[in-house]
Structures are given as C-alpha cells and as structure tokens.
Coordinates of C-alpha atoms and ligand atoms in Angstrom, one line a residue:
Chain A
X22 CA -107.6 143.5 -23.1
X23 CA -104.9 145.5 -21.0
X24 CA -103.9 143.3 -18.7
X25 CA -101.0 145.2 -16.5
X26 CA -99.9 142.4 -14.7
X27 CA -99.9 138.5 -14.6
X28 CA -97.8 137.4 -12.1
X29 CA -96.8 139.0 -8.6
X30 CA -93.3 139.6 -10.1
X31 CA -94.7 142.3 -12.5
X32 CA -97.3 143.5 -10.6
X33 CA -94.8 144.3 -8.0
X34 CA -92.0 145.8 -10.5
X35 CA -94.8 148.0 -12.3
X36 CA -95.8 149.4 -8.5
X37 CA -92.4 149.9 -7.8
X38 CA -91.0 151.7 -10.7
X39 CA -93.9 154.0 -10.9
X40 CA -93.7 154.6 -7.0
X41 CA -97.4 153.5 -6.5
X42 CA -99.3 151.6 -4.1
X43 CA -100.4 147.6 -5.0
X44 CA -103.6 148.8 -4.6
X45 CA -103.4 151.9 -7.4
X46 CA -102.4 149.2 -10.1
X47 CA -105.0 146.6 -9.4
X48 CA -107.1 149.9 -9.6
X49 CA -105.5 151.0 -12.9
X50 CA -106.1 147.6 -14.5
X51 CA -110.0 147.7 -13.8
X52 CA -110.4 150.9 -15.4
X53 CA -108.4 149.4 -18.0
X54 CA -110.1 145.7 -18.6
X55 CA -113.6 146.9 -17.6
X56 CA -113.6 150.6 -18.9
X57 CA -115.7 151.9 -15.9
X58 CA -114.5 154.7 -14.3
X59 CA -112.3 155.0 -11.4
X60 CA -115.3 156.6 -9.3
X61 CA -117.7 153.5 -10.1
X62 CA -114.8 151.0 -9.2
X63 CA -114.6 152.4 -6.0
X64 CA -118.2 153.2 -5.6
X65 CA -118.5 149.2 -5.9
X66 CA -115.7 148.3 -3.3
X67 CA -117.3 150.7 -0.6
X68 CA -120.0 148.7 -1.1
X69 CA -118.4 145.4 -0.5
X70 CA -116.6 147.0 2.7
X71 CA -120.1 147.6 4.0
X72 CA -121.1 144.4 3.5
X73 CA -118.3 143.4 5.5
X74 CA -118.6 145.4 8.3
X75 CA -122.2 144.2 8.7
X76 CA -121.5 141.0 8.8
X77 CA -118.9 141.0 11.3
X78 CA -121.1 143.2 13.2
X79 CA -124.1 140.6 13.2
X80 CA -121.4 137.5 13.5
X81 CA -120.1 139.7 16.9
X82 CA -123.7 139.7 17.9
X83 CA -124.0 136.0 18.0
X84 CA -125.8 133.3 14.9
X85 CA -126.6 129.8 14.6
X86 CA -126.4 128.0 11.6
X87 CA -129.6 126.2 9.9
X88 CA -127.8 122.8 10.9
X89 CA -126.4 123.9 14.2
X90 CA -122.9 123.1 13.3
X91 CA -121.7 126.3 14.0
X92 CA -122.2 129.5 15.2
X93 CA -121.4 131.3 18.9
X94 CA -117.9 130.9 18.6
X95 CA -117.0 134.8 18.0
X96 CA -119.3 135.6 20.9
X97 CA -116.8 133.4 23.2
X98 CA -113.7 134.8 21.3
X99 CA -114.6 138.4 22.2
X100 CA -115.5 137.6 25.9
X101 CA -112.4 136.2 26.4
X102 CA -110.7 138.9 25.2
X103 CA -112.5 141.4 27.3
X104 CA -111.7 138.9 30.4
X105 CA -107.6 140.2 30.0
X106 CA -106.4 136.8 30.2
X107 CA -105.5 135.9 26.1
X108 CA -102.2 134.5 25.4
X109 CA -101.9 135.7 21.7
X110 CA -103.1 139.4 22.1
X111 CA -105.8 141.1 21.8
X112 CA -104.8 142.1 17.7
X113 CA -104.8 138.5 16.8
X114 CA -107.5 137.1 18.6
X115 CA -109.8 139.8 17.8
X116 CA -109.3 139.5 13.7
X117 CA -109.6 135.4 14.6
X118 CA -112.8 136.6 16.4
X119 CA -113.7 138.7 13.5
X120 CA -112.7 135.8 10.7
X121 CA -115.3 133.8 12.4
X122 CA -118.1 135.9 12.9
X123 CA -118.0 136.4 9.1
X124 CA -117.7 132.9 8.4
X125 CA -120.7 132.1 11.0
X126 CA -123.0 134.3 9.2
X127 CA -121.9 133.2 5.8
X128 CA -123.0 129.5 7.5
X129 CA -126.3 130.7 8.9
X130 CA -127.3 132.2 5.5
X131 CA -126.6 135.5 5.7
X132 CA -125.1 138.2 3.7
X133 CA -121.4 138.3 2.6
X134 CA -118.8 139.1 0.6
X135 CA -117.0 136.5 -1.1
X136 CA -113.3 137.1 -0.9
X137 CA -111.9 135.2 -2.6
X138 CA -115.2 132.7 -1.8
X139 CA -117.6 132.5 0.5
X140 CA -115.9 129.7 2.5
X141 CA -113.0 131.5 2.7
X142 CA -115.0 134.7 3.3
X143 CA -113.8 135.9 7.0
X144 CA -109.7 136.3 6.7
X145 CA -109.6 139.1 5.0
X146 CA -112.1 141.9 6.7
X147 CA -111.3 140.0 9.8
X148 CA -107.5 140.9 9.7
X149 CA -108.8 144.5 8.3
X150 CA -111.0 145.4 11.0
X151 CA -108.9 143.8 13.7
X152 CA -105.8 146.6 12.0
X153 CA -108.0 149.0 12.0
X154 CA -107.9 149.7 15.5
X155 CA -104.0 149.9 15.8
X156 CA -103.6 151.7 12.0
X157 CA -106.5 154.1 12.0
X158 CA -106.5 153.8 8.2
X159 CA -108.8 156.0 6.6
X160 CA -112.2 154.7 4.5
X161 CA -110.0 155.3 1.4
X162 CA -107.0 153.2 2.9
X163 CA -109.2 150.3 4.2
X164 CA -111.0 150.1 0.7
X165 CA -107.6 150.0 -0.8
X166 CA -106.7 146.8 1.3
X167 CA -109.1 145.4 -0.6
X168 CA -107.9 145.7 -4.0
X169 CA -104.4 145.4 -2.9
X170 CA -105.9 141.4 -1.6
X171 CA -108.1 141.5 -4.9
X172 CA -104.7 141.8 -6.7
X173 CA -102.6 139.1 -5.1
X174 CA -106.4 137.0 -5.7
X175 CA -106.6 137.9 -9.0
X176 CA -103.2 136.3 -9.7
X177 CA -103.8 133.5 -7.7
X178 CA -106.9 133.1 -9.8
X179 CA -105.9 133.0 -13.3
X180 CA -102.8 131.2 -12.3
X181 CA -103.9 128.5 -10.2
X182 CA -107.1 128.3 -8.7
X183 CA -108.7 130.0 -5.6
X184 CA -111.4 126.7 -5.3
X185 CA -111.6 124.2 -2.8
X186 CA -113.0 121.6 -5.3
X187 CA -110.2 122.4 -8.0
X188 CA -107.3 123.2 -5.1
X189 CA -108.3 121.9 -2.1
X190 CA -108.4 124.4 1.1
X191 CA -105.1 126.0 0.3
X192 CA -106.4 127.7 -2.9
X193 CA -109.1 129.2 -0.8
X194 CA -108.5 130.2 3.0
X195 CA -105.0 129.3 1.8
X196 CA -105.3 132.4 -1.2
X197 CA -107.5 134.0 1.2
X198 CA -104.8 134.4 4.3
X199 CA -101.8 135.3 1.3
X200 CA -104.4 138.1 0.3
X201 CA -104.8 139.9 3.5
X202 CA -101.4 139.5 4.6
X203 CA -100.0 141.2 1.3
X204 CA -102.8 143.9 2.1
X205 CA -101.6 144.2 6.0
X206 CA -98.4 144.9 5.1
X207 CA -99.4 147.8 2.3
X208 CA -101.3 149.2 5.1
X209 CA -98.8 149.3 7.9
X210 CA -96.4 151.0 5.6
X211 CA -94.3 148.3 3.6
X212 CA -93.0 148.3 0.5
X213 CA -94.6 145.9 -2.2
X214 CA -92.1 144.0 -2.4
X215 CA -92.8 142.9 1.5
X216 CA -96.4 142.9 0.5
X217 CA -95.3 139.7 -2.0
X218 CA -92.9 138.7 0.9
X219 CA -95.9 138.5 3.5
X220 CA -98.4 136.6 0.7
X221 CA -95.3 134.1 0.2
X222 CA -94.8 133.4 3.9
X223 CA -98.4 132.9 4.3
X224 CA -99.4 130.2 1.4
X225 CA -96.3 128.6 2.3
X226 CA -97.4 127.4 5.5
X227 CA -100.8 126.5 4.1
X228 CA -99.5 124.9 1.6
X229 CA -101.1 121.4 1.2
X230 CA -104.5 122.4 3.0
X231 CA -107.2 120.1 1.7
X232 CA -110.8 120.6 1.4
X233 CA -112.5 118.1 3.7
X234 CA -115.9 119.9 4.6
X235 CA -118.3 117.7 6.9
X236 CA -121.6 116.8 5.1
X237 CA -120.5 118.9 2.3
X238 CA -121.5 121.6 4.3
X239 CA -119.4 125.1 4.4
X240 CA -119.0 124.8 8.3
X241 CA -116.4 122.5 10.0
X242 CA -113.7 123.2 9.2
X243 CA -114.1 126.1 7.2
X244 CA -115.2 128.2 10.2
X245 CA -112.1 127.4 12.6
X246 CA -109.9 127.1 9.0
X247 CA -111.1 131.2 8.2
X248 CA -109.6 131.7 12.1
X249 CA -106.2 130.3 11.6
X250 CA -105.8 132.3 8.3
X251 CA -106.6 135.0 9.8
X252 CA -103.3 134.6 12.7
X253 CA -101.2 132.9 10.1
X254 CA -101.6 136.3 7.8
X255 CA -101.1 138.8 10.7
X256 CA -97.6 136.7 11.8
X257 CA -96.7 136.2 8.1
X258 CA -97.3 140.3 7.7
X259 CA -95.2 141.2 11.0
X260 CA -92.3 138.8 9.8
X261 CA -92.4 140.3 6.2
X262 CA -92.5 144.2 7.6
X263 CA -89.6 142.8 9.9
X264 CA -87.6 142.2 6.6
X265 CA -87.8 138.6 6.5
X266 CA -87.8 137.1 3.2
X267 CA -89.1 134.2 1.3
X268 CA -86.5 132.1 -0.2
X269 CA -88.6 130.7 -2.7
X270 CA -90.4 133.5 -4.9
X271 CA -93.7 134.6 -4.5
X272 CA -94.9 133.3 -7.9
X273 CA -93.3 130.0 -7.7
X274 CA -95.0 129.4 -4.5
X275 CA -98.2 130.0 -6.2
X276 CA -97.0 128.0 -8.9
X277 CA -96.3 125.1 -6.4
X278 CA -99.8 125.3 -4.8
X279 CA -101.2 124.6 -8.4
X280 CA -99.4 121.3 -8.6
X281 CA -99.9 120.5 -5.5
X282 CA -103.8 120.9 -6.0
X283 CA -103.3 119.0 -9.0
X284 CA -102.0 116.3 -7.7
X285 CA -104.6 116.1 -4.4
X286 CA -106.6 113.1 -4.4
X287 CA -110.2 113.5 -5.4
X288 CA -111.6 112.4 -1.9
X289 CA -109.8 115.9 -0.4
X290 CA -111.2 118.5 -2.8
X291 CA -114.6 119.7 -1.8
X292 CA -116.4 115.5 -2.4
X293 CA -117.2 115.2 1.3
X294 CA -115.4 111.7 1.1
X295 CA -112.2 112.2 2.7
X296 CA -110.0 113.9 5.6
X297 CA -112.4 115.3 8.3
X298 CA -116.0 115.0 6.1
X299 CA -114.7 110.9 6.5
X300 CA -114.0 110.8 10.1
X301 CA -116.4 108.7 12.4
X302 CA -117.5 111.5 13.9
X303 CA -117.7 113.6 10.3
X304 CA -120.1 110.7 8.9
X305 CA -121.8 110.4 11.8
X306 CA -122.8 114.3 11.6
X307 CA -123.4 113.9 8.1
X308 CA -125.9 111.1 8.4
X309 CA -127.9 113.1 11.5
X310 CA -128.4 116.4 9.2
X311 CA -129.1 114.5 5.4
X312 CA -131.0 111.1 7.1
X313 CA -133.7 111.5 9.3
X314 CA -135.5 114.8 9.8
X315 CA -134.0 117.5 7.6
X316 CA -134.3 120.9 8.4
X317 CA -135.2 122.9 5.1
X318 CA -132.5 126.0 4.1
X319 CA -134.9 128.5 5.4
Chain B
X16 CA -107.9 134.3 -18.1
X17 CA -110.9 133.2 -16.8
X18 CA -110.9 136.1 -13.7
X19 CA -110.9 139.5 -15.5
X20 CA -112.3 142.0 -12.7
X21 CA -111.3 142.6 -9.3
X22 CA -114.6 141.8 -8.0
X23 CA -114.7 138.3 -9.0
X24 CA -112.3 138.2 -6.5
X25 CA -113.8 140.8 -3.8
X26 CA -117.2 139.7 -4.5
X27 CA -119.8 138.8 -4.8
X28 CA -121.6 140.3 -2.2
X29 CA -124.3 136.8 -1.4
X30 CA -126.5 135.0 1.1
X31 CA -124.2 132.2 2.2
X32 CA -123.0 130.0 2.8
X33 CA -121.5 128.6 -0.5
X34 CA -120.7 130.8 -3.7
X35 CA -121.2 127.8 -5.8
X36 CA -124.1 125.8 -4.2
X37 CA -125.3 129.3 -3.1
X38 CA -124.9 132.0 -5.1
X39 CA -124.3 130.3 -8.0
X40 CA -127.5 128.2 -7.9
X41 CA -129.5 131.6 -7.4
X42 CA -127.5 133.4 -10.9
X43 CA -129.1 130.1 -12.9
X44 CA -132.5 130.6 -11.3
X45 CA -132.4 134.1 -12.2
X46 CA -130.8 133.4 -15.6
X47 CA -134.0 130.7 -16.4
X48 CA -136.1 132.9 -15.3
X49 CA -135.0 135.9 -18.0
X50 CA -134.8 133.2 -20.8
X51 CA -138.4 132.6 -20.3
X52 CA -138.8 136.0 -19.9
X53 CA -141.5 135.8 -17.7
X54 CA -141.7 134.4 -13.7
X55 CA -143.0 130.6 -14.5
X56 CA -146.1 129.5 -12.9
X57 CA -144.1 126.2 -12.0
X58 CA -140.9 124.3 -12.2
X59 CA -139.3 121.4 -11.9
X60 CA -135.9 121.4 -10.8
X61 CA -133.7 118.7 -11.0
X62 CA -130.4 118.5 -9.0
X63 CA -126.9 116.6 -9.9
X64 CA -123.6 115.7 -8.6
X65 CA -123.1 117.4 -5.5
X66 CA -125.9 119.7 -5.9
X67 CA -127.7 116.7 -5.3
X68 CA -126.2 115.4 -2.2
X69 CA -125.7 118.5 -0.5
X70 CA -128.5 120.8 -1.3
X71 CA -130.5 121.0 1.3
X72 CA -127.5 122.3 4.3
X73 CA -126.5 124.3 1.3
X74 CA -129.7 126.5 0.4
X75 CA -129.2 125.3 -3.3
X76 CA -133.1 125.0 -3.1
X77 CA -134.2 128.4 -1.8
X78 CA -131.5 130.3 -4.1
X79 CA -132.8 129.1 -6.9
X80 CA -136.3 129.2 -6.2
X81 CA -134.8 133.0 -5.6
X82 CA -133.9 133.3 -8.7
X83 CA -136.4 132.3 -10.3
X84 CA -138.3 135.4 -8.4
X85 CA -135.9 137.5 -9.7
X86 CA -133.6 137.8 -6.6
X87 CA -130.3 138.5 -7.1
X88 CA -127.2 136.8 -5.1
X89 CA -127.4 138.8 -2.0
X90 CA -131.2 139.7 -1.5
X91 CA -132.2 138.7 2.1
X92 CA -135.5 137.5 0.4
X93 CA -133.7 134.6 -0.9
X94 CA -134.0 133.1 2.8
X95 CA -137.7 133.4 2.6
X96 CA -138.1 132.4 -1.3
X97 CA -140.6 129.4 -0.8
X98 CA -143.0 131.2 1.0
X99 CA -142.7 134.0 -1.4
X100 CA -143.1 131.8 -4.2
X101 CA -146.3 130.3 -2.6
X102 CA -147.9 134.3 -2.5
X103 CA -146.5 134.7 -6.4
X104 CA -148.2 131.7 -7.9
X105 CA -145.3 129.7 -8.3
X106 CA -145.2 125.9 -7.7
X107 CA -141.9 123.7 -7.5
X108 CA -140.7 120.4 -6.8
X109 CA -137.1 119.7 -6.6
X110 CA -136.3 116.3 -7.8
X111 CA -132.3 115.2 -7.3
X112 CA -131.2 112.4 -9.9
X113 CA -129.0 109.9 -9.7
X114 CA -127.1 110.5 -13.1
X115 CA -123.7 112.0 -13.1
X116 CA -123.3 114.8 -15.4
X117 CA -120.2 116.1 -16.5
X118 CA -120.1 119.1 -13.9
X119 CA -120.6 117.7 -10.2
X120 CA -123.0 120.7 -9.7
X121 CA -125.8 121.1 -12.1
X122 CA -129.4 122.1 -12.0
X123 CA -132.0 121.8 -15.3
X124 CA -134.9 123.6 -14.6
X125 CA -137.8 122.7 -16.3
X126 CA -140.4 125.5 -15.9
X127 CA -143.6 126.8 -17.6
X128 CA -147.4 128.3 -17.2
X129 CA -150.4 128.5 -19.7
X130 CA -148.4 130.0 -22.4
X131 CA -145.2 127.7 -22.7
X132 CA -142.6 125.8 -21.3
X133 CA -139.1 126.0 -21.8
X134 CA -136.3 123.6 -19.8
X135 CA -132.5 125.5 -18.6
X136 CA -129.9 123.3 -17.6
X137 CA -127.3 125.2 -15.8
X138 CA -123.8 124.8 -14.1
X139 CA -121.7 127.2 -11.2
X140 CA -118.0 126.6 -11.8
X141 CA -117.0 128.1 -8.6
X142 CA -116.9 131.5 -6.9
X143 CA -120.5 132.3 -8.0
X144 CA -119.7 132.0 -12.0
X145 CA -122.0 130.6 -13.5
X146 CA -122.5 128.6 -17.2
X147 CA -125.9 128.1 -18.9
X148 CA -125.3 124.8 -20.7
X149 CA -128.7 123.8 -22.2
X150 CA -131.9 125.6 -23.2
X151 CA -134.9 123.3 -24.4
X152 CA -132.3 120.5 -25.3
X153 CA -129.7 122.7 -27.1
X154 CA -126.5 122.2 -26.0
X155 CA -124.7 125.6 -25.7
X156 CA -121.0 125.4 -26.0
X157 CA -120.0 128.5 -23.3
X158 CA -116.7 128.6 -22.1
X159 CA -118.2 130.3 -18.8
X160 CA -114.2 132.5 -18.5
X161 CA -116.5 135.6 -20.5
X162 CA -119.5 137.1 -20.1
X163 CA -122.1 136.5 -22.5
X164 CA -125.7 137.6 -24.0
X165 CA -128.4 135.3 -23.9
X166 CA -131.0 136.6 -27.1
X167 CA -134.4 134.5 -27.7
X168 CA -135.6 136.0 -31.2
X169 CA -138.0 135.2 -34.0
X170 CA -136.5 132.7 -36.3
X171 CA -136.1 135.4 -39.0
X172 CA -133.5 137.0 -41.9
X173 CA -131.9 140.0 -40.4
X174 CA -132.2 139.2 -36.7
X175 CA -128.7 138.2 -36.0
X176 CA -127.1 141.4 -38.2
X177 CA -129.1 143.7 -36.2
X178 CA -127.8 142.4 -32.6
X179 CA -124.6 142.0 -33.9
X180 CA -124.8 145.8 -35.5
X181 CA -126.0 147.3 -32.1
X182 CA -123.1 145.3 -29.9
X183 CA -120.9 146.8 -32.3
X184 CA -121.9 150.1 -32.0
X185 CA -121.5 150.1 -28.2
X186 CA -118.0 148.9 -28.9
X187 CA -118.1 145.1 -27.6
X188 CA -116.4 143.1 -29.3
X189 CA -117.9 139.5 -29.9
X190 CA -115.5 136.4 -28.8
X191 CA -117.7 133.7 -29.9
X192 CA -121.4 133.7 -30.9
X193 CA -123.9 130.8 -32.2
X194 CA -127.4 130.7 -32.7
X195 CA -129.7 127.2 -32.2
X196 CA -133.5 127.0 -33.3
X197 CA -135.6 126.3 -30.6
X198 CA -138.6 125.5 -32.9
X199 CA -138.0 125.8 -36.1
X200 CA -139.0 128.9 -38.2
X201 CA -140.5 129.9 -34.6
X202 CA -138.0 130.9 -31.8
X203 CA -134.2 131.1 -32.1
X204 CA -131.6 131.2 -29.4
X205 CA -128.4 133.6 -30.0
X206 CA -125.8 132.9 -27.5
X207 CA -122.5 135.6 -27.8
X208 CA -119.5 136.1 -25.7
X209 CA -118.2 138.9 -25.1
X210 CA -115.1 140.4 -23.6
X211 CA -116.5 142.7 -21.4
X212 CA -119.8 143.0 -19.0
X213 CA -122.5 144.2 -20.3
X214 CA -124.1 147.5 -19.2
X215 CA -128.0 147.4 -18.6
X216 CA -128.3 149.7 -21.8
X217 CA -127.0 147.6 -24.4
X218 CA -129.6 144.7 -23.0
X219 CA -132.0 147.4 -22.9
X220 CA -131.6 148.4 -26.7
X221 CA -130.8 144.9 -28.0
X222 CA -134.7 144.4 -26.3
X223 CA -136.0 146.9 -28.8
X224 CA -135.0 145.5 -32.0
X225 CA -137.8 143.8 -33.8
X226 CA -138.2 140.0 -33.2
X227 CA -136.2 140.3 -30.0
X228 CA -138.3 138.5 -27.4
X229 CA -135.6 138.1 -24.8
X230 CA -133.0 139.1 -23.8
X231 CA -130.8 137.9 -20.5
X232 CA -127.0 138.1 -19.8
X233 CA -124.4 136.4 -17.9
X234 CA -121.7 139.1 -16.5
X235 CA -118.2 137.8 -14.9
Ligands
SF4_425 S1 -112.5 123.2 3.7 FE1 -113.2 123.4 1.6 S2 -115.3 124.3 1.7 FE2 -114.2 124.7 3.7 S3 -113.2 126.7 3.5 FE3 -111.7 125.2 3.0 S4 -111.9 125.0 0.7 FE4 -113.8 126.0 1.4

C-alpha cells in the first residue's frame, strides 16, 4: 500500500514541497490506496456534502429526538441571531447553530454523515457552511474542506483513536473541531503549515474531553459538545491565519491525546457510568427513558 | 493501519444517531442476512455489553432488523424497519443477555425459515466498522482493520483454488484467509482479507463459480 503520509509532519512537508493544497494529497493517496479514480473519489465526497447540507437544512427547520433529550436548540440559535443582539457574531454562532442542527438530526434518527463519527458529526459542515457565506468557496473548494479534515482525521485515526469509547470525547468532537479548523484555514487562504497550526490549537484545548453521554444516549452532551467545537475551531483557525503558533508540534499533540485517552478511567469513555451520564440529574434521566414506559427507536 | 480510505473518516453517510450502535448494528444485519443468502423468515437477536443496555434510545433494534431487509446504513427505511418486516414475513424477538462478551457491543443473530437456519454473531468496533466474529459456532479470527470476503461453498476439492484464482486475477491480494466446515462434507465457510474493497464485480464472479452458494463482503 502507498501510503503518502503518516503523520501531520509529512503530510504537511510533501504539500509544501510540491506546492499543493492539504486537500490534493489526501486526494492523491486515495487514488493511490484504493485505486479508484480521481473522478469517483470525488463523485463520493459530493455526495457526503449533500448529505450534509440536508441535514443542516432539516436540523434548521426544527427536530425532536425519539427520547426528547434534544432537539429545537438550532431553531433558538438562528432566531437569536436574526434578533441582532449576539455577542459572538453572527459567523460563530451561526456554524454553532449549524453544528447542532446536524447533531439534532443525527439524535432524532436521521440521515448523516459521520465525520469523523456520528456523535461528533456537526463541527465540521457546521464551520463549512457557516464560511461559506463570508468565503464564497466554490462546490470544488468546499468538497476539498472535506478531504483536507479527512486528512488531519485520517492521521488522527491510525495514530490515536477518533472514538469516544477508546479516547474519550477528545478523540471525537475533540478530532472533529482539529479537522475543520485545519480545513478553515486551507480555505481562507493559509498555508499548510497554519492548517497543522490551527488543528494543534484546537485539540489542545480539548484536550482531556471525556466521554460521559447520559443514558448512553448520543445526546447530552454530544449536542452542546458538537457546538463548542464548532467556536473553538473557528478561534483556533483565526489565531493560526493570524500567525500564531503552537509550541508543541502538531503530531506530538496528537500523540499526547493518545496517552491521555489511555490513561482515562473506564467510567469516562462512552460506559454511561461516570462524569455527566453519573450526575443525579444524568441517572435520573437515564432511569425515566430505559425504566418505565420505553418509547421504541421508531 | 486500521483507517485506509478517506471516507472512513468522511463517512459513512447513516441514520443516527450512533455509528457504532447505529450504523454498525445495521452493516451486521445486512452482513447475516447475505451469509444466509436469503431474507430469514425469523430471527432471534440477542444483544451484549452495551448493545444491551442502551439499545433501545440507540435504534440498535430497527438497524438491524434493517439489515436484515437489506437496508444499507443510511436508507430512511431503517426508521420504519419493524413495520416493514411485519409486510415481508419476517418475525423477531430481541432478547439482551446478561453475559459479557469480549466486545462491549455484540449482537448474534440467530435466524432461519423452512429451509435452514444459520446463527451470525457480530461486533461494530467503532465508526460503523464492523467484524463478523462467529457463523454457526465458528469462531472467525478477523482482524476487522481490512476488508474481507465472506464465501459459503460446497465442502468440495477445488473450491478454495478457484476463489483464490479469480481474486487473483482481479489483482487483490489476500492478507489472511481460512476456511471452517459448517457441516461437514456439506457447507464450508471461506473467510479472506484483503487489502483493498472489493468492487461488486469480483462478488459478482466469485458467485458464479461452481459450489459457490454465497457470497457477502465486508468493505472498510
Ligand atoms: S460525549 Fe461521547 S458519545 Fe458524545 S460526542 Fe463525545 S465522544 Fe461521542
């Protein structure tokens, strides 16, 4: 197998030398490892955007979950925007509005893309089509944020772990927010070696995230955990494109999420037995959805 | 390294809301449901670990009821699979043990009709991927990283040379491969890994080689 790169460090050194995009490599290494041809590949992740955009479209529109955990919250998110009184901007907040929409269709059973899960699913196309607006990428360019984050995930992946029940939350919404914000950065212009900067910054200060879901369930706090991804990527991309630096090298950041997942006590990876899932009020939920009258996944 | 493509990473495109209680619960189904080769007229479907205790919130149930009708990870049907199963003549109960097995979320799906029975125990490692770990009692040693080929075949001479012949002239190149006898000097199981995904016409002309009855695979 032609693998053309295994770690950020080469996979930014190989775009930079040959004066191409993230993107184009992570490209060039499907064609290589899969042998299908470049039209397919990008056949497939026009399809994926799609799925994206309809999701967000129908989370914008307003769902409820099968338990009634979540749902509504993007609705209230976009109101408030269109009121002219957020704080944070109308950038941030929309991609948080858009990071949850996904997420509250993913809960209420219905259709996705999993990037790099389905838990994690809303950072990434909600940063991309909150950009979109200020960027005007073309189709082309906004496919390619995806396998610029596909690349970052794919070394993420193979190198540590992008699960909540391996890694706790950081290797998913954690991986997740490092992917778009290395994608952000390709698309406003930077240089891949910001791209690594803006992935670093992000896992960073994500770093140590456990998995905790209430009930088991992929709701609280995935939901609210896909909106703060979605910010922390967008401030982590602005700082990187500013020329900020990390101190401590993309990879070894990664590296250090690994361990850290490693060494995360059982109860806070995906179980349900500790951190939020184990609050009063997280038990308490818990018994009202599995106890008495159970409403069927339907 | 277990992630090869970019679109186990951007993908896949599923019915939430989990890729490992969801999706991955509706890739065994569908799996099963190839091995037998046939949609089963009913199943029992037991649940462990954490597929257990959370599958209800998590649509385990209706994905792999899905599954077993042939849905794939994102068909919209999969929200409506129990009713669809009533109209195709297909009866389940889902019963959740107590046991631990080694992989905190595993189904075995023990399905049949007039004709036969056959029982697929399955795991999903995370992000949709999937391993099939037992069929009818065999334990099937799958490392789950590659993708792999699933062959049910006539417990006859020649069988395994001529799979092995036709992967080889479609240039895949087998990582690991063993066979187990279902019933002896009856039905034979070949599992092979591969090292890259299979293309619908390599199942296709593995199917037409003589004593092939089935043929299923699991892409990564
Ligand atoms: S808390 Fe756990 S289940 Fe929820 S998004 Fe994070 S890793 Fe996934």
């Amino acid at each position: 197998m032609d693998v053309l790169f295994q770690n950020v460090r080469e996979l930014v050194e190989r775009a930079e030398q040959e004066g191409k995009l993230i993107s184009e490599i992570m490209i060039e290494q499907e064609i290589a490892i899969t042998g299908r041809s470049r039209e397919e590949i990008m056949k497939q992740m026009d399809r994926n955007l799609t799925v994206m955009e309809e999701a967000v479209e129908r989370g914008l529109q307003g769902v409820q979950s099968v338990t009634g955990l979540t749902g509504g919250d993007a609705v209230l998110l976009q109101k408030y925007i269109a009121s002219g009184k957020s704080l944070a901007g109308d950038l941030l907040l929309d991609a948080v509005s858009k990071a949850v929409a996904t997420n509250e269709v993913n809960a209420a059973m219905g259709t996705i893309c999993a990037t790099p899960t389905a838990g994690s699913a809303g950072v990434v196309p909600g940063t991309l089509f909150a950009i979109q607006h200020k960027l005007n990428p073309t189709r082309e360019q906004m496919i390619n944020f995806l396998f610029t984050s596909g690349a970052f995930g794919f070394v993420v992946a193979n190198n540590a772990s992008i699960s909540g029940a391996a890694g706790g939350c950081q290797a998913e919404v954690g991986s997740a927010a490092g992917m778009a914000a290395a994608a952000i950065v390709e698309m406003a212009g930077g240089t891949p070696q910001q791209c690594a900067e803006g992935f670093a910054i992000t896992l960073k200060n994500m770093l140590g995230l456990v998995c905790d879901p209430v009930a088991g369930l992929v709701e609280v706090p995935c939901v609210k955990r896909n909106a703060m991804g979605a910010s922390n990527a967008i401030v982590a991309a602005d700082m990187a494109l500013a020329g900020i630096t990390s101190r401590i090298p993309c990879d070894e950041v990664i590296g250090a999420m690994y361990r850290i997942g490693e060494s995360m006590n059982p109860d806070l990876k995906e179980t349900a037995r500790g951190g939020l899932a184990a609050t009063p009020t997280g038990k308490a939920l818990a018994a009202k959805i599995f106890g008495g009258a159970v409403v069927q996944g339907q | 390294m277990k992630f090869t493509s970019v679109f186990d990473i951007i993908g896949p495109v599923m019915i939430g809301p989990s890729s490992s209680h969801t999706a991955g619960a509706a890739r065994i189904g569908r799996v099963a449901r190839d091995l037998f080769g046939r949609q089963p007229k009913w199943a029992k479907i037991y649940l462990y670990g954490s597929f257990a205790e959370t599958y209800r919130g998590h649509g385990t149930d209706v994905a792999i009821v899905g599954g077993l009708l042939d849905y794939d990870t994102y068909d919209e049907r999969i929200k409506t699979a129990f009713e669809d199963a009533e109209k195709a003549d297909l009866s389940f109960e889902f019963i959740p043990e107590e046991a631990h097995k080694e992989h905190p979320n595993t189904t075995r799906i023990v399905m049949g009709d007039d004709e036969g029975e056959m029982s697929v125990e399955g795991i999903s490692i995370g992000g949709g991927k999937i391993e099939i770990s037992e069929v009818n009692g065999f334990k099937l040693r799958l490392t789950g990283g590659m993708p792999a080929i699933l062959v049910v075949h006539d417990d006859r001479a020649g069988c395994i040379a001529n799979v092995a012949n036709c992967l080889a002239m479609h240039n895949v190149n087998i990582g690991h491969m063993e066979v187990s006898r279902i019933e002896r000097g009856l039905t034979a199981l070949m599992v092979i890994e591969v090292d890259q995904n299979i293309e619908d016409r390599v199942l296709q002309q593995i199917s037409y080689i003589p004593h092939i009855t089935k043929v299923s695979r699991i892409n990564n």
